Amino acid sequence: MSTARSARAFVRARGSAPASWLDRYTTLFGLAILLAVLAQPASSALASLARQADPSRTGAGLTLVMLAYAGLLIAARALGPVALPAADAAWLLLSPLRRRGVLGRTATLLLVLAVLAGAALGVGALTVLGAPDQLALRLVTAVLLGVSASVGGMALAMLSQSSQSWQPWLNAAVVVTALLAAVAALSALSGPARRFVAEVANAPAPQGVPMAGLAVAAAALLAWRAWSALAGIPARAVLSASTRAGHVSTAAVGMDPGALTWIAEDNHWRGRTLRSRPWPPLPAPLALAWQDWRRLGRRPGRLAALLGGVALPVLAASAAGEVGAVVTGVVFAGALTATVAGISGARRDGDNPGLARLLGVGARSALAARSLLPALLGGAWLTLALICMSLTGALGTGPWWLFGPLAAPALAAGGLRMARRSPIDHTMPIIETPAGTIPIGPLIWGMTGVDLALLGCLPLVLALGPQPSFPTALLVVQALTGTAVLLGYLLRAGAARR
């Protein structure tokens, strides 16, 4: 056995039976049925691209596409991207087989994923830009550009995994993409940037062909360099990525998404050298909660990402052309995401309340102290997002920013409830619906905490729909519901712990 293929064939020969003709026929028949089902919706969606782009929505749509591409680059860098199953990482990787042969299957899978993601990005970009003429040529050009960008980015991530000298290039690609997204966001307003984007959208289709050819050539060069670098990629880099991938797959198979956040949190702090600082003289509950403030202060990148996220509702409103259900969902999800950035201490207390007991802090006092940071994060994010929406004209006149501080207690209550929820109960029954089978356990787990925050923010959600000129009554109701939800949760959670 001198090659990885022969080693895998040796294992398969002594394992399960090889696939029969009936298995292959079933797989091909399933793929044919899937293509037949998706053919009509896909053709209708592609035919809808033949239209003139709306200049007021183009910039926001391009920003969302670029942010999605930057997210793919960051995810590829965080996950490896080259990883192996646990058995291959423990046996084949450390054997004297050629490393390129061992990692070839993973590289092929990454290439397929990059092609699919790039095609989706290209179609998404063409949806934003529109195709006033020559739909087929514009579609092929957009898909080639998207696939080239995705394959090139994946190859850059593989090169940075094999050698630290490529790491600055990958970081530069993420920064450049973020800057281009910011420029596209500015074009959503008015001025030369919007005119430039409109000229790009209305440019003749043949002008994009040379650009697509150059992009394909650059992506092919990077992919060839990445394939060549597979032979010398360090085993420790692949083992680390395989360990992370194994944790993620274990959490996915066990249907325990909460474990993923713990894995990401522990991976961030593992191996870091932190300076010791004196603890401020605070009362016991606040001293216990001070850990969350210090932990968040040591992650400026997360704070910067949250601050940049306040522009997402504006972009979504600009792309949609109105503040509908999708934009309202973006506002609510963004505020709740900012809130849960400060609940790690509550999760630790829920799993192991020993520290609070040692300090003599009651469960209710500890929760009240730990609710300050998530309330501040969620309220500040919501306030800034509403201010941005008011300044750009997405919302009408009126003190919309007041919903931010008034909804902060409800967001904190929802975040604390999410932090203290139990693991998924897989023994719960399954619901049969016309749309398919829905397991109740994961559904209840996913809605725990979201339900409380949504109940407390219901006046805000109702106000974003009709947008009254001066929502005084809804502001008063929001203040009452937000305070009542937080107080009710603290009283009930504190009583349950005693």
PDB file of C-alpha atoms in Angstrom, residues 48-207:
ATOM      1  CA  SER A  48     -36.968  37.261 -13.645  1.00  0.00           C
ATOM      2  CA  LEU A  49     -33.385  38.583 -13.909  1.00  0.00           C
ATOM      3  CA  ALA A  50     -34.143  40.124 -17.318  1.00  0.00           C
ATOM      4  CA  ARG A  51     -35.029  43.576 -16.037  1.00  0.00           C
ATOM      5  CA  GLN A  52     -33.580  47.006 -15.395  1.00  0.00           C
ATOM      6  CA  ALA A  53     -31.943  47.436 -11.997  1.00  0.00           C
ATOM      7  CA  ASP A  54     -33.337  49.925  -9.505  1.00  0.00           C
ATOM      8  CA  PRO A  55     -30.448  52.359  -8.744  1.00  0.00           C
ATOM      9  CA  SER A  56     -31.785  53.017  -5.242  1.00  0.00           C
ATOM     10  CA  ARG A  57     -31.451  49.329  -4.301  1.00  0.00           C
ATOM     11  CA  THR A  58     -28.317  48.328  -6.197  1.00  0.00           C
ATOM     12  CA  GLY A  59     -25.786  49.623  -3.679  1.00  0.00           C
ATOM     13  CA  ALA A  60     -27.441  47.937  -0.706  1.00  0.00           C
ATOM     14  CA  GLY A  61     -27.744  44.647  -2.559  1.00  0.00           C
ATOM     15  CA  LEU A  62     -24.093  44.699  -3.608  1.00  0.00           C
ATOM     16  CA  THR A  63     -23.106  45.403  -0.015  1.00  0.00           C
ATOM     17  CA  LEU A  64     -24.966  42.349   1.213  1.00  0.00           C
ATOM     18  CA  VAL A  65     -23.348  40.164  -1.488  1.00  0.00           C
ATOM     19  CA  MET A  66     -19.863  41.398  -0.549  1.00  0.00           C
ATOM     20  CA  LEU A  67     -20.512  40.886   3.140  1.00  0.00           C
ATOM     21  CA  ALA A  68     -21.601  37.329   2.362  1.00  0.00           C
ATOM     22  CA  TYR A  69     -18.328  36.772   0.464  1.00  0.00           C
ATOM     23  CA  ALA A  70     -16.311  38.201   3.363  1.00  0.00           C
ATOM     24  CA  GLY A  71     -18.195  35.886   5.707  1.00  0.00           C
ATOM     25  CA  LEU A  72     -17.251  32.890   3.559  1.00  0.00           C
ATOM     26  CA  LEU A  73     -13.570  33.874   3.706  1.00  0.00           C
ATOM     27  CA  ILE A  74     -13.713  34.270   7.490  1.00  0.00           C
ATOM     28  CA  ALA A  75     -15.504  30.923   7.881  1.00  0.00           C
ATOM     29  CA  ALA A  76     -12.930  29.165   5.674  1.00  0.00           C
ATOM     30  CA  ARG A  77     -10.098  30.632   7.731  1.00  0.00           C
ATOM     31  CA  ALA A  78     -11.758  29.672  11.022  1.00  0.00           C
ATOM     32  CA  LEU A  79     -12.552  26.088  10.030  1.00  0.00           C
ATOM     33  CA  GLY A  80      -9.236  25.195   8.447  1.00  0.00           C
ATOM     34  CA  PRO A  81     -10.289  24.812   5.660  1.00  0.00           C
ATOM     35  CA  VAL A  82      -8.390  21.541   5.007  1.00  0.00           C
ATOM     36  CA  ALA A  83      -9.594  18.945   7.509  1.00  0.00           C
ATOM     37  CA  LEU A  84      -9.999  15.183   7.694  1.00  0.00           C
ATOM     38  CA  PRO A  85     -12.315  12.735   9.443  1.00  0.00           C
ATOM     39  CA  ALA A  86     -11.064  11.560  12.822  1.00  0.00           C
ATOM     40  CA  ALA A  87      -9.921   8.133  11.554  1.00  0.00           C
ATOM     41  CA  ASP A  88      -8.026   9.567   8.571  1.00  0.00           C
ATOM     42  CA  ALA A  89      -6.434  12.263  10.751  1.00  0.00           C
ATOM     43  CA  ALA A  90      -5.288   9.668  13.304  1.00  0.00           C
ATOM     44  CA  TRP A  91      -4.068   7.060  10.834  1.00  0.00           C
ATOM     45  CA  LEU A  92      -3.578   8.150   7.226  1.00  0.00           C
ATOM     46  CA  LEU A  93      -2.251  11.638   7.956  1.00  0.00           C
ATOM     47  CA  LEU A  94       0.509  10.336  10.240  1.00  0.00           C
ATOM     48  CA  SER A  95       1.405   7.413   7.972  1.00  0.00           C
ATOM     49  CA  PRO A  96       4.236   7.563   5.368  1.00  0.00           C
ATOM     50  CA  LEU A  97       1.699   8.025   2.538  1.00  0.00           C
ATOM     51  CA  ARG A  98       1.925  11.019   0.218  1.00  0.00           C
ATOM     52  CA  ARG A  99       0.138  13.904   1.911  1.00  0.00           C
ATOM     53  CA  ARG A 100      -1.381  15.189  -1.304  1.00  0.00           C
ATOM     54  CA  GLY A 101      -3.001  11.800  -1.855  1.00  0.00           C
ATOM     55  CA  VAL A 102      -4.400  11.781   1.688  1.00  0.00           C
ATOM     56  CA  LEU A 103      -5.785  15.319   1.388  1.00  0.00           C
ATOM     57  CA  GLY A 104      -6.882  15.102  -2.255  1.00  0.00           C
ATOM     58  CA  ARG A 105     -10.442  14.100  -1.425  1.00  0.00           C
ATOM     59  CA  THR A 106     -10.832  17.027   0.985  1.00  0.00           C
ATOM     60  CA  ALA A 107      -9.428  19.411  -1.616  1.00  0.00           C
ATOM     61  CA  THR A 108     -11.936  18.150  -4.194  1.00  0.00           C
ATOM     62  CA  LEU A 109     -14.798  18.613  -1.738  1.00  0.00           C
ATOM     63  CA  LEU A 110     -13.635  22.158  -0.967  1.00  0.00           C
ATOM     64  CA  LEU A 111     -13.486  22.906  -4.698  1.00  0.00           C
ATOM     65  CA  VAL A 112     -17.071  21.704  -5.168  1.00  0.00           C
ATOM     66  CA  LEU A 113     -18.268  23.796  -2.226  1.00  0.00           C
ATOM     67  CA  ALA A 114     -16.411  26.840  -3.540  1.00  0.00           C
ATOM     68  CA  VAL A 115     -17.965  26.421  -7.003  1.00  0.00           C
ATOM     69  CA  LEU A 116     -21.482  26.148  -5.559  1.00  0.00           C
ATOM     70  CA  ALA A 117     -20.987  29.137  -3.258  1.00  0.00           C
ATOM     71  CA  GLY A 118     -19.453  31.179  -6.070  1.00  0.00           C
ATOM     72  CA  ALA A 119     -22.335  30.388  -8.415  1.00  0.00           C
ATOM     73  CA  ALA A 120     -24.793  31.517  -5.740  1.00  0.00           C
ATOM     74  CA  LEU A 121     -22.826  34.740  -5.231  1.00  0.00           C
ATOM     75  CA  GLY A 122     -22.728  35.405  -8.972  1.00  0.00           C
ATOM     76  CA  VAL A 123     -26.464  34.883  -9.393  1.00  0.00           C
ATOM     77  CA  GLY A 124     -27.068  37.050  -6.325  1.00  0.00           C
ATOM     78  CA  ALA A 125     -24.956  39.854  -7.775  1.00  0.00           C
ATOM     79  CA  LEU A 126     -26.772  39.632 -11.110  1.00  0.00           C
ATOM     80  CA  THR A 127     -30.090  39.756  -9.267  1.00  0.00           C
ATOM     81  CA  VAL A 128     -28.996  43.057  -7.764  1.00  0.00           C
ATOM     82  CA  LEU A 129     -27.535  44.531 -10.958  1.00  0.00           C
ATOM     83  CA  GLY A 130     -30.265  43.264 -13.286  1.00  0.00           C
ATOM     84  CA  ALA A 131     -29.893  42.157 -16.905  1.00  0.00           C
ATOM     85  CA  PRO A 132     -31.493  44.643 -19.301  1.00  0.00           C
ATOM     86  CA  ASP A 133     -30.235  42.682 -22.352  1.00  0.00           C
ATOM     87  CA  GLN A 134     -28.248  39.557 -23.312  1.00  0.00           C
ATOM     88  CA  LEU A 135     -29.339  37.604 -20.255  1.00  0.00           C
ATOM     89  CA  ALA A 136     -27.392  34.449 -21.107  1.00  0.00           C
ATOM     90  CA  LEU A 137     -24.070  36.270 -21.568  1.00  0.00           C
ATOM     91  CA  ARG A 138     -24.536  38.351 -18.409  1.00  0.00           C
ATOM     92  CA  LEU A 139     -25.476  35.248 -16.434  1.00  0.00           C
ATOM     93  CA  VAL A 140     -22.415  33.295 -17.585  1.00  0.00           C
ATOM     94  CA  THR A 141     -20.149  36.271 -16.858  1.00  0.00           C
ATOM     95  CA  ALA A 142     -21.599  36.779 -13.372  1.00  0.00           C
ATOM     96  CA  VAL A 143     -21.306  33.079 -12.510  1.00  0.00           C
ATOM     97  CA  LEU A 144     -17.704  32.957 -13.767  1.00  0.00           C
ATOM     98  CA  LEU A 145     -16.798  36.016 -11.685  1.00  0.00           C
ATOM     99  CA  GLY A 146     -18.488  34.591  -8.591  1.00  0.00           C
ATOM    100  CA  VAL A 147     -16.927  31.143  -8.982  1.00  0.00           C
ATOM    101  CA  SER A 148     -13.509  32.680  -9.621  1.00  0.00           C
ATOM    102  CA  ALA A 149     -13.764  34.824  -6.493  1.00  0.00           C
ATOM    103  CA  SER A 150     -14.937  31.899  -4.376  1.00  0.00           C
ATOM    104  CA  VAL A 151     -12.354  29.409  -5.691  1.00  0.00           C
ATOM    105  CA  GLY A 152      -9.591  31.998  -5.383  1.00  0.00           C
ATOM    106  CA  GLY A 153     -10.599  32.792  -1.809  1.00  0.00           C
ATOM    107  CA  MET A 154     -10.733  29.107  -0.872  1.00  0.00           C
ATOM    108  CA  ALA A 155      -7.309  28.544  -2.437  1.00  0.00           C
ATOM    109  CA  LEU A 156      -5.955  31.529  -0.508  1.00  0.00           C
ATOM    110  CA  ALA A 157      -7.316  30.047   2.727  1.00  0.00           C
ATOM    111  CA  MET A 158      -5.653  26.701   1.952  1.00  0.00           C
ATOM    112  CA  LEU A 159      -2.352  28.457   1.245  1.00  0.00           C
ATOM    113  CA  SER A 160      -2.551  30.411   4.491  1.00  0.00           C
ATOM    114  CA  GLN A 161      -3.130  27.135   6.335  1.00  0.00           C
ATOM    115  CA  SER A 162      -0.031  25.605   4.776  1.00  0.00           C
ATOM    116  CA  SER A 163       2.226  28.628   5.336  1.00  0.00           C
ATOM    117  CA  GLN A 164       2.030  31.657   7.595  1.00  0.00           C
ATOM    118  CA  SER A 165       3.493  33.793   4.792  1.00  0.00           C
ATOM    119  CA  TRP A 166       0.121  33.623   3.008  1.00  0.00           C
ATOM    120  CA  GLN A 167      -1.842  34.695   6.085  1.00  0.00           C
ATOM    121  CA  PRO A 168      -1.460  38.475   5.397  1.00  0.00           C
ATOM    122  CA  TRP A 169      -2.820  37.968   1.866  1.00  0.00           C
ATOM    123  CA  LEU A 170      -5.949  36.304   3.187  1.00  0.00           C
ATOM    124  CA  ASN A 171      -6.401  39.041   5.791  1.00  0.00           C
ATOM    125  CA  ALA A 172      -5.918  41.642   3.064  1.00  0.00           C
ATOM    126  CA  ALA A 173      -8.602  39.957   0.951  1.00  0.00           C
ATOM    127  CA  VAL A 174     -11.058  40.143   3.861  1.00  0.00           C
ATOM    128  CA  VAL A 175     -10.206  43.801   4.530  1.00  0.00           C
ATOM    129  CA  VAL A 176     -10.462  44.771   0.846  1.00  0.00           C
ATOM    130  CA  THR A 177     -13.832  43.023   0.558  1.00  0.00           C
ATOM    131  CA  ALA A 178     -15.069  44.838   3.657  1.00  0.00           C
ATOM    132  CA  LEU A 179     -13.879  48.186   2.231  1.00  0.00           C
ATOM    133  CA  LEU A 180     -15.610  47.488  -1.079  1.00  0.00           C
ATOM    134  CA  ALA A 181     -18.761  46.650   0.849  1.00  0.00           C
ATOM    135  CA  ALA A 182     -18.476  49.988   2.647  1.00  0.00           C
ATOM    136  CA  VAL A 183     -18.078  51.814  -0.687  1.00  0.00           C
ATOM    137  CA  ALA A 184     -21.109  49.984  -2.071  1.00  0.00           C
ATOM    138  CA  ALA A 185     -23.032  50.962   1.051  1.00  0.00           C
ATOM    139  CA  LEU A 186     -22.172  54.616   0.415  1.00  0.00           C
ATOM    140  CA  SER A 187     -23.483  54.263  -3.130  1.00  0.00           C
ATOM    141  CA  ALA A 188     -26.866  53.369  -1.627  1.00  0.00           C
ATOM    142  CA  LEU A 189     -27.186  57.040  -0.743  1.00  0.00           C
ATOM    143  CA  SER A 190     -26.610  59.424  -3.616  1.00  0.00           C
ATOM    144  CA  GLY A 191     -23.795  61.136  -5.467  1.00  0.00           C
ATOM    145  CA  PRO A 192     -21.014  59.859  -7.748  1.00  0.00           C
ATOM    146  CA  ALA A 193     -20.912  56.405  -6.132  1.00  0.00           C
ATOM    147  CA  ARG A 194     -24.516  55.706  -7.097  1.00  0.00           C
ATOM    148  CA  ARG A 195     -23.931  56.913 -10.645  1.00  0.00           C
ATOM    149  CA  PHE A 196     -20.856  54.694 -10.906  1.00  0.00           C
ATOM    150  CA  VAL A 197     -22.814  51.619  -9.770  1.00  0.00           C
ATOM    151  CA  ALA A 198     -25.596  52.474 -12.225  1.00  0.00           C
ATOM    152  CA  GLU A 199     -23.049  52.701 -15.063  1.00  0.00           C
ATOM    153  CA  VAL A 200     -21.629  49.307 -14.090  1.00  0.00           C
ATOM    154  CA  ALA A 201     -25.120  47.795 -14.092  1.00  0.00           C
ATOM    155  CA  ASN A 202     -25.923  49.243 -17.538  1.00  0.00           C
ATOM    156  CA  ALA A 203     -22.544  48.511 -19.113  1.00  0.00           C
ATOM    157  CA  PRO A 204     -22.624  46.432 -22.309  1.00  0.00           C
ATOM    158  CA  ALA A 205     -22.478  42.729 -21.588  1.00  0.00           C
ATOM    159  CA  PRO A 206     -19.386  41.995 -23.784  1.00  0.00           C
ATOM    160  CA  GLN A 207     -17.275  44.339 -21.605  1.00  0.00           C
TER     161      GLN A 207
END
